[in-house]
Tab-separated table of C-alpha atoms in Angstrom:
chain	number	residue	atom	x	y	z
A	1	MET	CA	0.000	0.000	0.000
A	2	GLU	CA	1.108	3.517	-0.737
A	3	SER	CA	2.660	5.685	1.925
A	4	CYS	CA	1.112	9.015	2.781
A	5	ASP	CA	2.429	12.062	4.610
A	6	ILE	CA	-0.152	13.464	6.988
A	7	THR	CA	0.762	16.961	8.095
A	8	ALA	CA	-1.114	19.511	10.183
A	9	GLY	CA	0.703	22.511	11.590
A	10	ARG	CA	3.935	20.886	12.711
A	11	LEU	CA	2.469	17.433	13.415
A	12	HIS	CA	4.106	14.794	11.232
A	13	LEU	CA	3.095	11.122	11.069
A	14	LYS	CA	4.433	8.669	8.508
A	15	GLN	CA	2.122	5.725	7.905
A	16	TYR	CA	2.440	2.818	5.542
A	17	LEU	CA	-1.216	1.905	5.458
A	18	SER	CA	-4.204	3.341	3.639
A	19	PRO	CA	-6.544	5.685	5.582
A	20	ARG	CA	-9.294	3.035	5.776
A	21	SER	CA	-7.091	0.079	6.637
A	22	SER	CA	-7.321	-2.179	9.683
A	23	PHE	CA	-4.528	-0.146	11.197
A	24	LEU	CA	-7.318	1.944	12.725
A	25	ASN	CA	-9.240	0.764	15.728
A	26	PRO	CA	-12.423	-0.614	14.071
A	27	THR	CA	-14.746	0.711	16.751
A	28	THR	CA	-13.259	4.193	17.105
A	29	ASN	CA	-11.691	4.840	13.677
A	30	PHE	CA	-8.797	6.471	15.550
A	31	LEU	CA	-5.198	5.494	16.108
A	32	PRO	CA	-4.617	2.753	18.696
A	33	SER	CA	-2.282	3.456	21.581
A	34	THR	CA	0.389	1.252	19.965
A	35	PHE	CA	0.797	0.025	16.420
A	36	LEU	CA	3.081	-1.849	14.010
A	37	THR	CA	4.374	-0.287	10.825
A	38	ALA	CA	3.703	-2.374	7.742
A	39	LYS	CA	7.312	-2.294	6.576
A	40	THR	CA	9.343	-2.809	9.715
A	41	LYS	CA	6.895	-4.704	11.968
A	42	THR	CA	8.270	-2.511	14.772
A	43	ARG	CA	5.887	-1.567	17.575
A	44	TYR	CA	5.539	2.149	18.336
A	45	SER	CA	3.524	4.069	20.852
A	46	LEU	CA	1.902	7.437	20.219
A	47	ALA	CA	4.087	8.897	22.932
A	48	SER	CA	7.177	8.045	20.877
A	49	LEU	CA	6.023	10.103	17.893
A	50	ASN	CA	7.336	13.612	17.321
A	51	LEU	CA	4.240	15.682	18.229
A	52	GLN	CA	5.799	19.112	18.084
A	53	ASN	CA	2.474	20.877	18.643
A	54	HIS	CA	1.569	18.581	21.559
A	55	PHE	CA	-1.866	17.764	20.194
A	56	SER	CA	-3.826	15.426	22.457
A	57	PHE	CA	-5.169	12.155	21.096
A	58	THR	CA	-8.436	10.823	22.459
A	59	GLN	CA	-10.601	7.864	21.567
A	60	SER	CA	-14.302	8.287	20.909
A	61	SER	CA	-16.701	6.797	18.407
A	62	VAL	CA	-17.501	8.558	15.151
A	63	ARG	CA	-20.374	8.201	12.696
A	64	PRO	CA	-22.472	5.606	14.546
A	65	ASP	CA	-25.758	4.370	13.147
A	66	SER	CA	-28.308	7.172	13.182
A	67	SER	CA	-30.441	5.227	15.630
A	68	THR	CA	-27.751	5.739	18.259
A	69	MET	CA	-26.836	9.271	17.196
A	70	ARG	CA	-25.520	11.354	20.096
A	71	ARG	CA	-26.826	14.894	20.321
A	72	GLU	CA	-25.202	17.882	21.948
A	73	SER	CA	-26.892	21.233	22.329
A	74	ALA	CA	-25.152	24.433	21.339
A	75	THR	CA	-24.965	25.327	25.019
A	76	ASP	CA	-23.270	22.036	25.860
A	77	ILE	CA	-20.770	22.481	23.063
A	78	SER	CA	-19.873	26.057	23.898
A	79	THR	CA	-19.027	25.089	27.479
A	80	THR	CA	-16.792	22.189	26.446
A	81	LEU	CA	-15.006	23.371	23.301
A	82	SER	CA	-12.298	25.120	25.260
A	83	THR	CA	-11.281	21.872	26.951
A	84	ASP	CA	-11.798	19.495	24.003
A	85	THR	CA	-8.771	17.645	22.713
A	86	PHE	CA	-8.540	16.593	19.103
A	87	GLU	CA	-6.573	14.438	16.760
A	88	LEU	CA	-5.994	15.059	13.083
A	89	ALA	CA	-8.142	13.113	10.673
A	90	ASN	CA	-6.398	10.107	9.203
A	91	ILE	CA	-6.499	11.051	5.526
A	92	CYS	CA	-3.913	11.934	2.904
A	93	TRP	CA	-4.201	15.707	2.702
A	94	ASP	CA	-2.234	15.865	-0.540
A	95	ASP	CA	-4.942	13.899	-2.358
A	96	LEU	CA	-7.916	16.109	-1.503
A	97	GLY	CA	-10.246	16.911	-4.366
A	98	PHE	CA	-13.620	18.605	-4.269
A	99	GLY	CA	-15.711	15.688	-3.052
A	100	LEU	CA	-17.533	14.741	0.124
A	101	VAL	CA	-15.420	13.453	2.991
A	102	GLU	CA	-17.713	12.475	5.851
A	103	THR	CA	-16.752	14.289	9.040
A	104	ASP	CA	-17.835	13.893	12.666
A	105	TYR	CA	-20.625	16.349	13.416
A	106	MET	CA	-23.380	18.338	11.745
A	107	TYR	CA	-25.643	21.053	13.122
A	108	LEU	CA	-29.454	20.909	13.204
A	109	MET	CA	-31.989	23.580	14.128
A	110	LYS	CA	-35.773	23.468	13.635
A	111	CYS	CA	-38.205	26.275	12.997
A	112	SER	CA	-41.568	26.179	14.740
A	113	SER	CA	-44.857	27.096	13.110
A	114	ASP	CA	-44.563	30.696	14.353
A	115	GLY	CA	-41.345	31.213	12.377
A	116	THR	CA	-39.021	31.088	15.392
A	117	PHE	CA	-35.927	28.901	15.263
A	118	SER	CA	-35.212	26.837	18.380
A	119	ASN	CA	-31.828	26.309	19.998
A	120	GLY	CA	-29.762	24.206	17.639
A	121	GLU	CA	-27.808	21.067	18.423
A	122	LEU	CA	-24.761	19.281	17.096
A	123	VAL	CA	-25.354	15.657	16.154
A	124	GLN	CA	-23.037	13.082	14.719
A	125	PHE	CA	-22.923	13.148	10.927
A	126	GLY	CA	-25.416	10.823	9.316
A	127	ASN	CA	-28.581	10.490	7.309
A	128	ILE	CA	-31.638	12.556	8.145
A	129	GLU	CA	-35.317	11.625	8.048
A	130	LEU	CA	-37.789	13.541	5.860
A	131	SER	CA	-41.449	13.020	5.142
A	132	PRO	CA	-42.077	11.912	1.541
A	133	SER	CA	-44.412	14.915	1.460
A	134	SER	CA	-41.854	17.438	2.700
A	135	GLY	CA	-41.784	20.803	0.961
A	136	VAL	CA	-38.175	20.429	-0.149
A	137	LEU	CA	-38.759	17.063	-1.839
A	138	ASN	CA	-42.055	17.942	-3.519
A	139	TYR	CA	-41.704	21.602	-4.405
A	140	GLY	CA	-37.975	22.360	-4.144
A	141	GLN	CA	-38.386	24.734	-1.202
A	142	GLY	CA	-34.749	24.854	-0.190
A	143	LEU	CA	-31.629	27.028	-0.147
A	144	PHE	CA	-27.973	26.377	0.485
A	145	GLU	CA	-24.845	28.366	1.153
A	146	GLY	CA	-21.151	27.673	0.797
A	147	LEU	CA	-18.197	29.124	2.714
A	148	LYS	CA	-14.791	28.013	3.896
A	149	ALA	CA	-12.552	27.795	6.938
A	150	TYR	CA	-8.756	27.751	6.678
A	151	ARG	CA	-6.024	26.656	9.060
A	152	LYS	CA	-3.193	29.113	9.550
A	153	LYS	CA	0.426	28.073	9.937
A	154	ASP	CA	0.150	28.524	13.713
A	155	GLY	CA	-2.730	26.008	13.809
A	156	SER	CA	-5.511	28.544	14.408
A	157	ILE	CA	-8.593	28.634	12.177
A	158	LEU	CA	-10.069	31.474	10.113
A	159	MET	CA	-13.474	31.791	8.456
A	160	PHE	CA	-14.152	34.176	5.588
A	161	ARG	CA	-17.090	36.608	5.734
A	162	PRO	CA	-19.721	34.263	7.261
A	163	GLU	CA	-22.101	37.157	7.936
A	164	GLU	CA	-22.357	37.724	4.176
A	165	ASN	CA	-23.584	34.168	3.707
A	166	ALA	CA	-26.098	34.689	6.495
A	167	LEU	CA	-27.450	37.813	4.834
A	168	ARG	CA	-27.663	36.113	1.439
A	169	MET	CA	-29.556	33.175	2.938
A	170	ARG	CA	-32.036	35.581	4.511
A	171	MET	CA	-32.522	37.305	1.154
A	172	GLY	CA	-33.087	33.968	-0.566
A	173	ALA	CA	-35.455	32.783	2.159
A	174	GLU	CA	-37.655	35.820	1.641
A	175	ARG	CA	-37.881	35.017	-2.089
A	176	MET	CA	-38.722	31.361	-1.366
A	177	CYS	CA	-41.329	32.104	1.366
A	178	MET	CA	-39.189	30.583	4.108
A	179	PRO	CA	-38.197	31.783	7.582
A	180	ALA	CA	-34.434	32.026	8.090
A	181	PRO	CA	-32.023	32.082	11.037
A	182	THR	CA	-30.842	35.490	12.160
A	183	VAL	CA	-27.336	36.540	11.178
A	184	ASP	CA	-26.136	35.852	14.719
A	185	GLN	CA	-27.758	32.393	14.784
A	186	PHE	CA	-26.211	31.529	11.422
A	187	VAL	CA	-22.694	32.686	12.295
A	188	GLU	CA	-22.725	31.054	15.742
A	189	ALA	CA	-23.928	27.758	14.263
A	190	VAL	CA	-21.158	27.817	11.657
A	191	LYS	CA	-18.536	28.519	14.316
A	192	LEU	CA	-19.723	25.638	16.505
A	193	THR	CA	-19.814	23.220	13.579
A	194	VAL	CA	-16.291	24.095	12.458
A	195	LEU	CA	-14.832	23.876	15.941
A	196	LYS	CA	-16.457	20.521	16.634
A	197	ASN	CA	-14.982	19.238	13.347
A	198	LYS	CA	-11.642	21.018	13.726
A	199	ARG	CA	-9.597	17.868	13.163
A	200	TRP	CA	-10.901	17.928	9.598
A	201	VAL	CA	-9.613	21.434	8.805
A	202	PRO	CA	-6.690	20.765	6.433
A	203	PRO	CA	-3.162	21.814	7.347
A	204	ALA	CA	-2.046	25.222	6.115
A	205	GLY	CA	-1.673	25.164	2.346
A	206	LYS	CA	-3.351	21.768	1.926
A	207	GLY	CA	-6.918	22.899	1.283
A	208	SER	CA	-9.835	24.198	3.292
A	209	LEU	CA	-12.882	23.043	5.232
A	210	TYR	CA	-15.912	23.586	3.016
A	211	ILE	CA	-19.003	24.534	5.027
A	212	ARG	CA	-22.447	23.788	3.583
A	213	PRO	CA	-25.442	25.363	5.389
A	214	LEU	CA	-28.865	24.187	4.176
A	215	LEU	CA	-32.330	25.621	4.784
A	216	MET	CA	-35.202	23.412	3.717
A	217	GLY	CA	-38.922	22.958	4.016
A	218	SER	CA	-38.924	19.749	6.062
A	219	GLY	CA	-42.593	19.816	7.039
A	220	ALA	CA	-45.164	17.694	5.186
A	221	VAL	CA	-47.320	19.478	2.615
A	222	LEU	CA	-49.410	17.931	-0.154
A	223	GLY	CA	-50.919	20.936	-1.920
A	224	LEU	CA	-48.679	23.657	-3.302
A	225	ALA	CA	-47.958	25.847	-0.275
A	226	PRO	CA	-45.082	26.827	2.028
A	227	ALA	CA	-44.038	23.988	4.322
A	228	PRO	CA	-45.275	24.096	7.936
A	229	GLU	CA	-41.802	23.332	9.361
A	230	TYR	CA	-38.234	24.171	8.364
A	231	THR	CA	-34.830	22.698	9.148
A	232	PHE	CA	-31.501	24.534	9.162
A	233	LEU	CA	-28.593	22.109	8.788
A	234	ILE	CA	-24.829	22.545	8.451
A	235	TYR	CA	-22.311	19.906	7.451
A	236	VAL	CA	-18.646	20.260	6.509
A	237	SER	CA	-16.047	18.499	4.391
A	238	PRO	CA	-12.317	19.045	3.792
A	239	VAL	CA	-11.709	19.941	0.149
A	240	GLY	CA	-8.971	20.687	-2.325
A	241	ASN	CA	-9.387	22.276	-5.765
A	242	TYR	CA	-12.833	22.466	-7.378
A	243	PHE	CA	-11.553	22.132	-10.924
A	244	LYS	CA	-9.070	19.320	-11.490
A	245	GLU	CA	-6.841	21.876	-13.224
A	246	GLY	CA	-6.300	23.740	-9.912
A	247	LEU	CA	-4.966	27.258	-10.522
A	248	ALA	CA	-4.578	26.528	-14.195
A	249	PRO	CA	-6.658	27.716	-17.128
A	250	ILE	CA	-10.070	26.146	-17.670
A	251	ASN	CA	-11.849	25.889	-21.005
A	252	LEU	CA	-15.418	27.186	-21.296
A	253	VAL	CA	-18.083	26.838	-23.943
A	254	VAL	CA	-20.783	29.480	-24.346
A	255	GLU	CA	-24.267	27.949	-24.194
A	256	ASN	CA	-26.840	29.558	-26.480
A	257	GLU	CA	-29.682	27.040	-26.255
A	258	PHE	CA	-30.179	26.349	-22.551
A	259	HIS	CA	-30.456	29.103	-19.971
A	260	ARG	CA	-29.645	29.157	-16.281
A	261	ALA	CA	-32.173	31.815	-15.224
A	262	THR	CA	-34.897	34.144	-16.510
A	263	PRO	CA	-35.979	37.651	-15.471
A	264	GLY	CA	-38.379	37.500	-12.539
A	265	GLY	CA	-37.197	34.008	-11.595
A	266	THR	CA	-34.888	32.784	-8.848
A	267	GLY	CA	-31.490	33.136	-10.546
A	268	GLY	CA	-30.435	35.779	-8.052
A	269	VAL	CA	-30.846	33.553	-4.978
A	270	LYS	CA	-29.078	30.348	-4.010
A	271	THR	CA	-32.047	28.032	-4.287
A	272	ILE	CA	-31.396	24.353	-4.924
A	273	GLY	CA	-33.312	24.200	-8.209
A	274	ASN	CA	-30.941	26.632	-9.903
A	275	TYR	CA	-28.202	24.031	-9.898
A	276	ALA	CA	-30.060	20.953	-11.121
A	277	SER	CA	-31.126	22.899	-14.208
A	278	VAL	CA	-27.520	23.379	-15.407
A	279	LEU	CA	-26.551	19.714	-15.248
A	280	LYS	CA	-27.693	18.782	-18.764
A	281	ALA	CA	-25.687	21.486	-20.519
A	282	GLN	CA	-22.730	21.008	-18.178
A	283	SER	CA	-22.632	17.237	-18.737
A	284	ALA	CA	-22.740	17.699	-22.513
A	285	ALA	CA	-19.923	20.259	-22.353
A	286	LYS	CA	-17.710	18.040	-20.216
A	287	ALA	CA	-18.284	15.130	-22.577
A	288	LYS	CA	-16.751	17.317	-25.303
A	289	GLY	CA	-13.723	18.161	-23.185
A	290	TYR	CA	-14.774	21.548	-21.795
A	291	SER	CA	-14.410	22.403	-18.123
A	292	ASP	CA	-17.780	24.167	-17.766
A	293	VAL	CA	-20.490	26.245	-19.429
A	294	LEU	CA	-20.881	30.028	-19.686
A	295	TYR	CA	-24.524	31.104	-19.967
A	296	LEU	CA	-26.042	34.032	-21.850
A	297	ASP	CA	-29.138	36.003	-20.877
A	298	SER	CA	-32.439	34.376	-21.860
A	299	SER	CA	-34.051	37.511	-23.302
A	300	HIS	CA	-31.521	38.667	-25.894
A	301	LYS	CA	-29.153	35.678	-25.916
A	302	LYS	CA	-26.167	38.003	-26.247
A	303	TYR	CA	-25.176	39.224	-22.773
A	304	LEU	CA	-22.930	37.274	-20.392
A	305	GLU	CA	-24.517	35.976	-17.205
A	306	GLU	CA	-22.456	33.402	-15.305
A	307	VAL	CA	-20.820	29.997	-15.380
A	308	SER	CA	-22.721	27.040	-13.841
A	309	SER	CA	-21.644	27.894	-10.305
A	310	CYS	CA	-19.293	30.864	-10.741
A	311	ASN	CA	-19.398	34.551	-11.603
A	312	VAL	CA	-17.379	35.678	-14.624
A	313	PHE	CA	-15.024	38.663	-15.148
A	314	ILE	CA	-13.260	39.986	-18.234
A	315	VAL	CA	-10.083	42.090	-18.275
A	316	LYS	CA	-9.156	44.676	-20.899
A	317	ASP	CA	-6.095	46.817	-20.194
A	318	ARG	CA	-6.545	48.058	-16.576
A	319	LYS	CA	-10.315	47.687	-16.618
A	320	ILE	CA	-12.141	44.722	-15.107
A	321	THR	CA	-15.784	44.172	-16.039
A	322	THR	CA	-18.371	41.746	-14.671
A	323	PRO	CA	-22.092	41.335	-15.385
A	324	GLY	CA	-24.237	43.529	-13.156
A	325	ILE	CA	-26.560	42.033	-10.555
A	326	LYS	CA	-30.046	42.286	-12.021
A	327	GLY	CA	-32.006	39.377	-10.589
A	328	THR	CA	-30.715	36.582	-12.823
A	329	ILE	CA	-27.147	36.470	-11.501
A	330	LEU	CA	-26.137	35.263	-8.049
A	331	PRO	CA	-24.516	38.011	-5.930
A	332	GLY	CA	-21.383	36.014	-5.173
A	333	ILE	CA	-19.472	36.795	-2.000
A	334	THR	CA	-16.159	36.025	-3.694
A	335	ARG	CA	-17.308	38.224	-6.580
A	336	LYS	CA	-18.002	41.072	-4.165
A	337	SER	CA	-14.636	40.557	-2.460
A	338	ILE	CA	-12.676	40.488	-5.730
A	339	ILE	CA	-14.326	43.751	-6.826
A	340	ASP	CA	-13.259	45.436	-3.576
A	341	VAL	CA	-9.710	44.022	-3.737
A	342	ALA	CA	-9.316	45.037	-7.400
A	343	ARG	CA	-10.476	48.591	-6.764
A	344	LYS	CA	-8.125	48.865	-3.808
A	345	GLN	CA	-5.278	47.824	-6.113
A	346	GLY	CA	-6.121	50.571	-8.592
A	347	PHE	CA	-8.158	48.714	-11.178
A	348	GLN	CA	-11.231	50.284	-12.707
A	349	VAL	CA	-14.139	47.878	-12.132
A	350	GLU	CA	-17.453	48.055	-13.982
A	351	GLU	CA	-20.654	46.110	-13.318
A	352	ARG	CA	-22.864	46.215	-16.427
A	353	LEU	CA	-24.284	44.296	-19.379
A	354	ILE	CA	-21.445	42.629	-21.317
A	355	PRO	CA	-22.086	41.615	-24.943
A	356	VAL	CA	-20.507	38.293	-25.828
A	357	GLU	CA	-18.307	40.099	-28.393
A	358	GLU	CA	-16.415	41.803	-25.532
A	359	LEU	CA	-15.650	38.397	-24.079
A	360	LEU	CA	-14.018	37.359	-27.337
A	361	GLU	CA	-11.861	40.506	-27.405
A	362	ALA	CA	-10.725	40.439	-23.750
A	363	ASP	CA	-7.106	40.240	-22.595
A	364	GLU	CA	-8.015	37.895	-19.747
A	365	VAL	CA	-11.097	36.098	-18.447
A	366	PHE	CA	-11.540	34.557	-15.003
A	367	CYS	CA	-14.268	33.078	-12.814
A	368	THR	CA	-14.895	33.537	-9.096
A	369	GLY	CA	-16.748	31.536	-6.472
A	370	THR	CA	-16.403	30.095	-2.986
A	371	ALA	CA	-15.319	26.721	-4.309
A	372	VAL	CA	-12.903	27.957	-7.001
A	373	VAL	CA	-11.884	31.308	-5.418
A	374	VAL	CA	-10.394	32.586	-8.715
A	375	SER	CA	-10.180	30.334	-11.763
A	376	PRO	CA	-8.412	31.673	-14.883
A	377	VAL	CA	-9.991	30.904	-18.254
A	378	GLY	CA	-7.654	29.655	-20.967
A	379	SER	CA	-10.168	29.506	-23.787
A	380	VAL	CA	-13.789	30.197	-24.670
A	381	THR	CA	-15.637	28.531	-27.528
A	382	TYR	CA	-18.635	30.373	-28.998
A	383	LEU	CA	-20.618	29.130	-32.003
A	384	GLY	CA	-17.751	26.817	-32.899
A	385	LYS	CA	-15.075	29.525	-32.707
A	386	ARG	CA	-12.391	29.033	-30.058
A	387	VAL	CA	-10.630	32.059	-28.571
A	388	THR	CA	-7.591	31.652	-26.324
A	389	TYR	CA	-6.226	34.140	-23.830
A	390	GLY	CA	-2.545	34.997	-23.423
A	391	ASP	CA	-0.342	31.991	-24.046
A	392	ASN	CA	-2.883	29.712	-22.364
A	393	GLY	CA	-1.252	30.327	-18.992
A	394	VAL	CA	-2.533	32.038	-15.865
A	395	GLY	CA	-3.123	35.727	-16.613
A	396	VAL	CA	-1.270	38.406	-14.665
A	397	VAL	CA	-4.439	39.979	-13.258
A	398	SER	CA	-5.984	36.608	-12.382
A	399	GLN	CA	-2.823	35.584	-10.547
A	400	GLN	CA	-2.565	38.901	-8.719
A	401	LEU	CA	-6.156	38.856	-7.483
A	402	TYR	CA	-6.011	35.161	-6.583
A	403	SER	CA	-2.842	35.643	-4.543
A	404	SER	CA	-4.235	38.695	-2.771
A	405	LEU	CA	-7.526	37.115	-1.790
A	406	THR	CA	-6.191	33.700	-0.778
A	407	SER	CA	-3.402	35.296	1.273
A	408	LEU	CA	-6.070	37.208	3.172
A	409	GLN	CA	-8.321	34.152	3.578
A	410	MET	CA	-5.455	32.013	4.872
A	411	GLY	CA	-4.110	34.631	7.255
A	412	LEU	CA	-0.869	35.109	5.332
A	413	MET	CA	-1.332	38.877	5.257
A	414	GLU	CA	-2.940	41.454	7.521
A	415	ASP	CA	-6.709	41.642	7.105
A	416	THR	CA	-7.203	45.353	6.570
A	417	MET	CA	-10.689	44.688	5.178
A	418	GLY	CA	-12.060	43.131	8.378
A	419	TRP	CA	-13.322	40.075	6.515
A	420	THR	CA	-11.865	37.129	8.443
A	421	VAL	CA	-13.229	35.641	11.660
A	422	ALA	CA	-10.755	33.896	13.983
A	423	LEU	CA	-12.101	30.812	15.756
A	424	ASN	CA	-9.238	30.006	18.125
């Protein structure tokens, strides 16, 4: 079996077994107090390892059957987090992609019929029960958010602009006839969920902890109407790059038959149905070798809107332009942050209608989003014509903005914008 370096802060373990092997205690999924290496058959104890950060290792069960799920209220968690010990998750951090890795805990909070959310609780990660007649399953009454937490080199954890996600969820909830947690409830729930899963936050430079808050109509409803009950849920997963290319150019195709959103619809909020509707065009594009799809407006079929799950920017000289927010485009938090960073660095930034012809004449094109941060575009194909940018490398502006924003998110530079939230 392949060896894997597992690094977090200055904790270094060298193991010669796969992450899911019998090397782990089968009932706890954690390291036993002593173990044999596969190569040398030599017995080691945890105390003999070089734990330069003096992390504590404890044994406790993870991911039991949902019928034995242990629940902890937010109050219980907040009084114990300061004394909790943790061990680093036994995965190969260098192999992280953008896929689900099941972690230890998720957060649940219910909304009563009067629109008031109760005190939430942390439960062990697992399946949830829903009525077959729930509003989210029958009528798509649901929203989600996405944000990230990063581990700094000193081992502490930073979140990026969680209050913006809370505000966007509240805006979307109003459009979808749903009650929503307050900003304080949202941010506190995210903090608790991250801290309870802190062993899953990747080491500095190895990725991030992706945080997925969900708001859904969980109450049963047969006729078309708002659900009588709502559930707010948060789960997390360590992730690497969204696109397999990483910070390397992606190749887009402009879609002129299918449309992501229409005026007066829900394209401007993060409702779940917006994403299922792009899968057909996206799948067809990927089958032809493209990375993703760039959509045009549905009225004129000539103005840029966005990529399947990203906002788009074009660069011409020292001017950066992005489609304006007009109800069919999601107001991305990374988009908003990049605009502020670019203006601070002296770029002229415009938010307006962008004819597809300007895309074809741009010096650079890049996408932004929570998952991708900044993703440079190497080529765009429109009506069979392929246009490349630069020498098919990462553009100067894309690289500059990516480096600036990720350095801020990861705590590598002073946060003069007041955007990061320290958890410990």
